[in-house]
Amino acid sequence: EGKFELNPAWSPDGQKIAFLRIQSPSLSDLQMIPLAGGAETSLVLLKFYAINANMIWIDKPDRLIFSAREKAEQPWSVYAFDLDSREIRQLTFPENNMYGDHFPNLVKKDQLTFVRSELSMDLLNPESPGKGKIISLNLKNGMEQIRTVLDQQTMGMAYSKSLDKMVFWLSEQEGYSYEMQMLDKTGALEKIAEASAYRPTNL
């Protein structure tokens, strides 16, 4: 229908996909469709100023986790949409003087890991995140724990279950070159791809 469709998220059983259909700049229709074919289901209208470019689906209970900004002047925060109750709940509360929380990943059951970034000092890309911290959030009690501090801008983060490591796109020179690195349990970073000029927005 001439509308953008973004942020596909696979269900944990691999049988469904949730995605966003952009209705207007600040209104997105969260849709679900079975991979076997069939009708789409509209789950909720999300009224956010902006929604980040990654969304994950976790089960027990079924929840869609995403990063968004309610207003232009507010930082990014992590939210959860409960598929049973159809309720949206804010999970993280960064300070207003920060870029905010983005790239949520489920590392273990009930443990969410995300990046909390400062405001960028990059004049060429003022909307990009600044230096940040990797934080683990216990979904049961809401407790946060800092895993490591990064001196570079984090432009993407994903969890490798088979390696049990976090993978990052990191900016080496304030928005001019990017490289991929992995973080192990000890907090050590390992470079796995050379720097390039490509500016990623997701991983």
mmCIF file of C-alpha atoms in Angstrom:
data_model
loop_
_atom_site.group_PDB
_atom_site.id
_atom_site.type_symbol
_atom_site.label_atom_id
_atom_site.label_comp_id
_atom_site.label_asym_id
_atom_site.label_seq_id
_atom_site.Cartn_x
_atom_site.Cartn_y
_atom_site.Cartn_z
ATOM 1 C CA GLU A 1 0.000 0.000 0.000
ATOM 2 C CA GLY A 2 2.985 2.276 -0.525
ATOM 3 C CA LYS A 3 3.968 2.249 3.169
ATOM 4 C CA PHE A 4 7.328 1.366 4.650
ATOM 5 C CA GLU A 5 7.581 -1.969 6.469
ATOM 6 C CA LEU A 6 10.522 -2.328 8.863
ATOM 7 C CA ASN A 7 12.119 -4.201 11.780
ATOM 8 C CA PRO A 8 11.105 -7.844 11.213
ATOM 9 C CA ALA A 9 11.366 -10.009 14.348
ATOM 10 C CA TRP A 10 11.116 -13.822 14.268
ATOM 11 C CA SER A 11 9.000 -15.611 16.857
ATOM 12 C CA PRO A 12 10.992 -17.976 19.121
ATOM 13 C CA ASP A 13 9.364 -21.011 17.445
ATOM 14 C CA GLY A 14 10.245 -19.665 13.985
ATOM 15 C CA GLN A 15 6.630 -19.770 12.767
ATOM 16 C CA LYS A 16 5.679 -16.077 12.770
ATOM 17 C CA ILE A 17 7.164 -12.672 12.024
ATOM 18 C CA ALA A 18 6.287 -9.384 13.685
ATOM 19 C CA PHE A 19 7.096 -6.148 11.876
ATOM 20 C CA LEU A 20 6.287 -2.449 11.801
ATOM 21 C CA ARG A 21 4.175 -0.795 9.117
ATOM 22 C CA ILE A 22 4.765 2.945 9.210
ATOM 23 C CA GLN A 23 1.472 4.843 9.124
ATOM 24 C CA SER A 24 2.914 8.331 9.712
ATOM 25 C CA PRO A 25 6.193 9.778 11.071
ATOM 26 C CA SER A 26 5.115 9.115 14.684
ATOM 27 C CA LEU A 27 2.653 6.227 14.279
ATOM 28 C CA SER A 28 3.568 2.600 13.511
ATOM 29 C CA ASP A 29 1.257 -0.394 13.180
ATOM 30 C CA LEU A 30 2.810 -3.470 14.821
ATOM 31 C CA GLN A 31 1.787 -6.420 12.653
ATOM 32 C CA MET A 32 2.168 -10.201 12.913
ATOM 33 C CA ILE A 33 1.986 -12.716 10.070
ATOM 34 C CA PRO A 34 2.458 -16.530 9.950
ATOM 35 C CA LEU A 35 5.258 -17.815 7.737
ATOM 36 C CA ALA A 36 2.938 -20.486 6.333
ATOM 37 C CA GLY A 37 0.765 -17.729 4.880
ATOM 38 C CA GLY A 38 -2.495 -16.233 5.989
ATOM 39 C CA ALA A 39 -3.934 -12.987 7.237
ATOM 40 C CA GLU A 40 -1.928 -10.331 8.998
ATOM 41 C CA THR A 41 -2.857 -9.458 12.573
ATOM 42 C CA SER A 42 -2.581 -5.883 13.794
ATOM 43 C CA LEU A 43 -1.283 -6.052 17.373
ATOM 44 C CA VAL A 44 -1.074 -2.408 18.450
ATOM 45 C CA LEU A 45 -0.523 1.125 17.158
ATOM 46 C CA LEU A 46 2.787 2.403 18.520
ATOM 47 C CA LYS A 47 2.830 6.154 19.098
ATOM 48 C CA PHE A 48 6.517 7.018 19.329
ATOM 49 C CA TYR A 49 8.566 9.850 17.866
ATOM 50 C CA ALA A 50 11.033 7.240 16.556
ATOM 51 C CA ILE A 51 11.641 3.479 16.837
ATOM 52 C CA ASN A 52 15.138 2.060 16.474
ATOM 53 C CA ALA A 53 16.163 -0.376 13.742
ATOM 54 C CA ASN A 54 16.060 -3.603 15.722
ATOM 55 C CA MET A 55 13.318 -5.526 17.519
ATOM 56 C CA ILE A 56 13.500 -8.927 19.214
ATOM 57 C CA TRP A 57 10.816 -11.457 20.168
ATOM 58 C CA ILE A 58 11.239 -13.382 23.414
ATOM 59 C CA ASP A 59 8.966 -16.021 24.908
ATOM 60 C CA LYS A 60 7.635 -17.147 28.302
ATOM 61 C CA PRO A 61 5.953 -14.691 28.327
ATOM 62 C CA ASP A 62 5.769 -13.626 24.686
ATOM 63 C CA ARG A 63 7.145 -10.090 24.442
ATOM 64 C CA LEU A 64 8.487 -7.871 21.691
ATOM 65 C CA ILE A 65 11.444 -5.777 22.894
ATOM 66 C CA PHE A 66 12.447 -2.587 21.086
ATOM 67 C CA SER A 67 14.177 0.766 21.574
ATOM 68 C CA ALA A 68 12.223 3.979 20.987
ATOM 69 C CA ARG A 69 11.862 7.657 21.816
ATOM 70 C CA GLU A 70 8.486 8.970 22.928
ATOM 71 C CA LYS A 71 9.392 12.581 22.117
ATOM 72 C CA ALA A 72 12.148 14.266 20.104
ATOM 73 C CA GLU A 73 13.751 15.769 23.194
ATOM 74 C CA GLN A 74 13.779 12.501 25.170
ATOM 75 C CA PRO A 75 16.507 9.826 25.138
ATOM 76 C CA TRP A 76 16.046 6.368 23.625
ATOM 77 C CA SER A 77 14.621 3.807 26.092
ATOM 78 C CA VAL A 78 13.928 0.075 25.911
ATOM 79 C CA TYR A 79 10.271 -0.991 25.855
ATOM 80 C CA ALA A 80 8.398 -4.303 25.947
ATOM 81 C CA PHE A 81 5.099 -5.126 24.269
ATOM 82 C CA ASP A 82 3.282 -8.066 25.889
ATOM 83 C CA LEU A 83 1.463 -10.129 23.239
ATOM 84 C CA ASP A 84 -1.036 -11.550 25.758
ATOM 85 C CA SER A 85 -2.080 -8.393 27.583
ATOM 86 C CA ARG A 86 -1.322 -6.087 24.588
ATOM 87 C CA GLU A 87 0.321 -3.678 27.048
ATOM 88 C CA ILE A 88 3.475 -1.612 26.492
ATOM 89 C CA ARG A 89 5.903 -1.217 29.388
ATOM 90 C CA GLN A 90 9.025 0.938 29.632
ATOM 91 C CA LEU A 91 11.959 -1.160 30.859
ATOM 92 C CA THR A 92 14.830 1.341 31.083
ATOM 93 C CA PHE A 93 15.030 4.954 32.221
ATOM 94 C CA PRO A 94 18.205 6.725 31.025
ATOM 95 C CA GLU A 95 18.891 10.283 32.125
ATOM 96 C CA ASN A 96 17.571 13.055 29.905
ATOM 97 C CA ASN A 97 21.064 14.317 29.050
ATOM 98 C CA MET A 98 21.974 11.051 27.283
ATOM 99 C CA TYR A 99 21.485 9.609 23.809
ATOM 100 C CA GLY A 100 19.874 6.681 25.614
ATOM 101 C CA ASP A 101 19.419 2.919 25.451
ATOM 102 C CA HIS A 102 19.511 0.935 22.222
ATOM 103 C CA PHE A 103 20.358 -2.454 20.639
ATOM 104 C CA PRO A 104 18.578 -4.728 23.173
ATOM 105 C CA ASN A 105 19.572 -8.405 23.010
ATOM 106 C CA LEU A 106 18.458 -11.407 25.055
ATOM 107 C CA VAL A 107 21.626 -13.090 26.344
ATOM 108 C CA LYS A 108 20.075 -15.496 28.860
ATOM 109 C CA LYS A 109 16.567 -16.193 30.017
ATOM 110 C CA ASP A 110 15.358 -13.057 31.822
ATOM 111 C CA GLN A 111 18.633 -11.208 31.074
ATOM 112 C CA LEU A 112 18.558 -8.399 28.537
ATOM 113 C CA THR A 113 21.769 -6.684 27.400
ATOM 114 C CA PHE A 114 21.743 -3.250 25.753
ATOM 115 C CA VAL A 115 23.940 -0.210 25.052
ATOM 116 C CA ARG A 116 23.501 3.011 27.043
ATOM 117 C CA SER A 117 25.189 5.814 25.105
ATOM 118 C CA GLU A 118 26.162 9.386 25.831
ATOM 119 C CA LEU A 119 25.243 12.183 23.438
ATOM 120 C CA SER A 120 27.455 12.259 20.356
ATOM 121 C CA MET A 121 30.096 14.951 19.953
ATOM 122 C CA ASP A 122 30.263 14.214 16.202
ATOM 123 C CA LEU A 123 29.369 17.376 14.274
ATOM 124 C CA LEU A 124 28.847 15.449 11.019
ATOM 125 C CA ASN A 125 26.469 12.909 12.608
ATOM 126 C CA PRO A 126 24.841 14.653 15.602
ATOM 127 C CA GLU A 127 22.031 12.053 15.695
ATOM 128 C CA SER A 128 24.465 9.166 16.191
ATOM 129 C CA PRO A 129 25.235 7.788 19.663
ATOM 130 C CA GLY A 130 28.317 8.778 21.625
ATOM 131 C CA LYS A 131 30.525 6.596 23.818
ATOM 132 C CA GLY A 132 28.614 4.044 25.854
ATOM 133 C CA LYS A 133 28.310 1.284 28.395
ATOM 134 C CA ILE A 134 27.103 -2.282 27.911
ATOM 135 C CA ILE A 135 24.438 -2.958 30.535
ATOM 136 C CA SER A 136 22.658 -6.152 31.576
ATOM 137 C CA LEU A 137 19.072 -5.859 32.790
ATOM 138 C CA ASN A 138 17.384 -8.528 34.909
ATOM 139 C CA LEU A 139 13.848 -8.702 33.505
ATOM 140 C CA LYS A 140 12.472 -10.184 36.742
ATOM 141 C CA ASN A 141 13.643 -7.558 39.232
ATOM 142 C CA GLY A 142 14.674 -4.639 36.988
ATOM 143 C CA MET A 143 18.231 -4.555 38.362
ATOM 144 C CA GLU A 144 20.914 -3.158 36.029
ATOM 145 C CA GLN A 145 24.595 -4.137 35.956
ATOM 146 C CA ILE A 146 27.364 -2.534 33.885
ATOM 147 C CA ARG A 147 29.270 -5.191 31.919
ATOM 148 C CA THR A 148 31.856 -3.005 30.225
ATOM 149 C CA VAL A 149 32.571 0.566 29.086
ATOM 150 C CA LEU A 150 33.331 1.313 25.425
ATOM 151 C CA ASP A 151 35.465 4.254 24.311
ATOM 152 C CA GLN A 152 33.970 4.169 20.797
ATOM 153 C CA GLN A 153 30.530 4.878 19.387
ATOM 154 C CA THR A 154 28.429 1.713 19.215
ATOM 155 C CA MET A 155 26.622 1.554 15.869
ATOM 156 C CA GLY A 156 25.296 -1.997 16.186
ATOM 157 C CA MET A 157 25.242 -4.901 18.646
ATOM 158 C CA ALA A 158 24.077 -8.505 18.441
ATOM 159 C CA TYR A 159 24.506 -11.609 20.601
ATOM 160 C CA SER A 160 26.087 -14.773 19.171
ATOM 161 C CA LYS A 161 24.527 -17.664 21.084
ATOM 162 C CA SER A 162 26.916 -20.268 19.636
ATOM 163 C CA LEU A 163 29.995 -18.267 20.704
ATOM 164 C CA ASP A 164 28.383 -16.756 23.827
ATOM 165 C CA LYS A 165 29.827 -13.380 22.843
ATOM 166 C CA MET A 166 28.509 -9.945 21.958
ATOM 167 C CA VAL A 167 29.370 -8.643 18.482
ATOM 168 C CA PHE A 168 29.668 -4.882 17.862
ATOM 169 C CA TRP A 169 29.997 -2.322 15.117
ATOM 170 C CA LEU A 170 32.240 0.315 16.695
ATOM 171 C CA SER A 171 33.303 3.702 15.354
ATOM 172 C CA GLU A 172 37.044 4.218 15.670
ATOM 173 C CA GLN A 173 37.295 7.856 14.605
ATOM 174 C CA GLU A 174 34.116 9.699 15.613
ATOM 175 C CA GLY A 175 32.006 8.660 12.649
ATOM 176 C CA TYR A 176 34.650 8.228 9.935
ATOM 177 C CA SER A 177 35.521 4.516 10.095
ATOM 178 C CA TYR A 178 33.890 1.453 11.622
ATOM 179 C CA GLU A 179 35.058 -1.998 12.614
ATOM 180 C CA MET A 180 33.528 -5.157 14.025
ATOM 181 C CA GLN A 181 34.640 -6.488 17.403
ATOM 182 C CA MET A 182 33.573 -9.236 19.830
ATOM 183 C CA LEU A 183 33.311 -9.045 23.625
ATOM 184 C CA ASP A 184 33.919 -12.154 25.741
ATOM 185 C CA LYS A 185 32.858 -12.916 29.310
ATOM 186 C CA THR A 186 36.011 -11.330 30.753
ATOM 187 C CA GLY A 187 35.198 -7.972 29.136
ATOM 188 C CA ALA A 188 38.029 -8.237 26.579
ATOM 189 C CA LEU A 189 37.423 -6.944 23.034
ATOM 190 C CA GLU A 190 38.673 -8.822 19.965
ATOM 191 C CA LYS A 191 38.747 -7.222 16.498
ATOM 192 C CA ILE A 192 37.137 -9.483 13.885
ATOM 193 C CA ALA A 193 36.790 -7.139 10.884
ATOM 194 C CA GLU A 194 38.902 -4.244 9.639
ATOM 195 C CA ALA A 195 37.631 -0.673 9.629
ATOM 196 C CA SER A 196 35.533 0.499 6.706
ATOM 197 C CA ALA A 197 33.773 3.708 5.727
ATOM 198 C CA TYR A 198 30.345 2.003 5.734
ATOM 199 C CA ARG A 199 28.132 3.479 8.457
ATOM 200 C CA PRO A 200 25.920 0.678 9.798
ATOM 201 C CA THR A 201 22.631 1.247 11.580
ATOM 202 C CA ASN A 202 21.978 -2.297 12.770
ATOM 203 C CA LEU A 203 23.695 -5.670 13.239
#
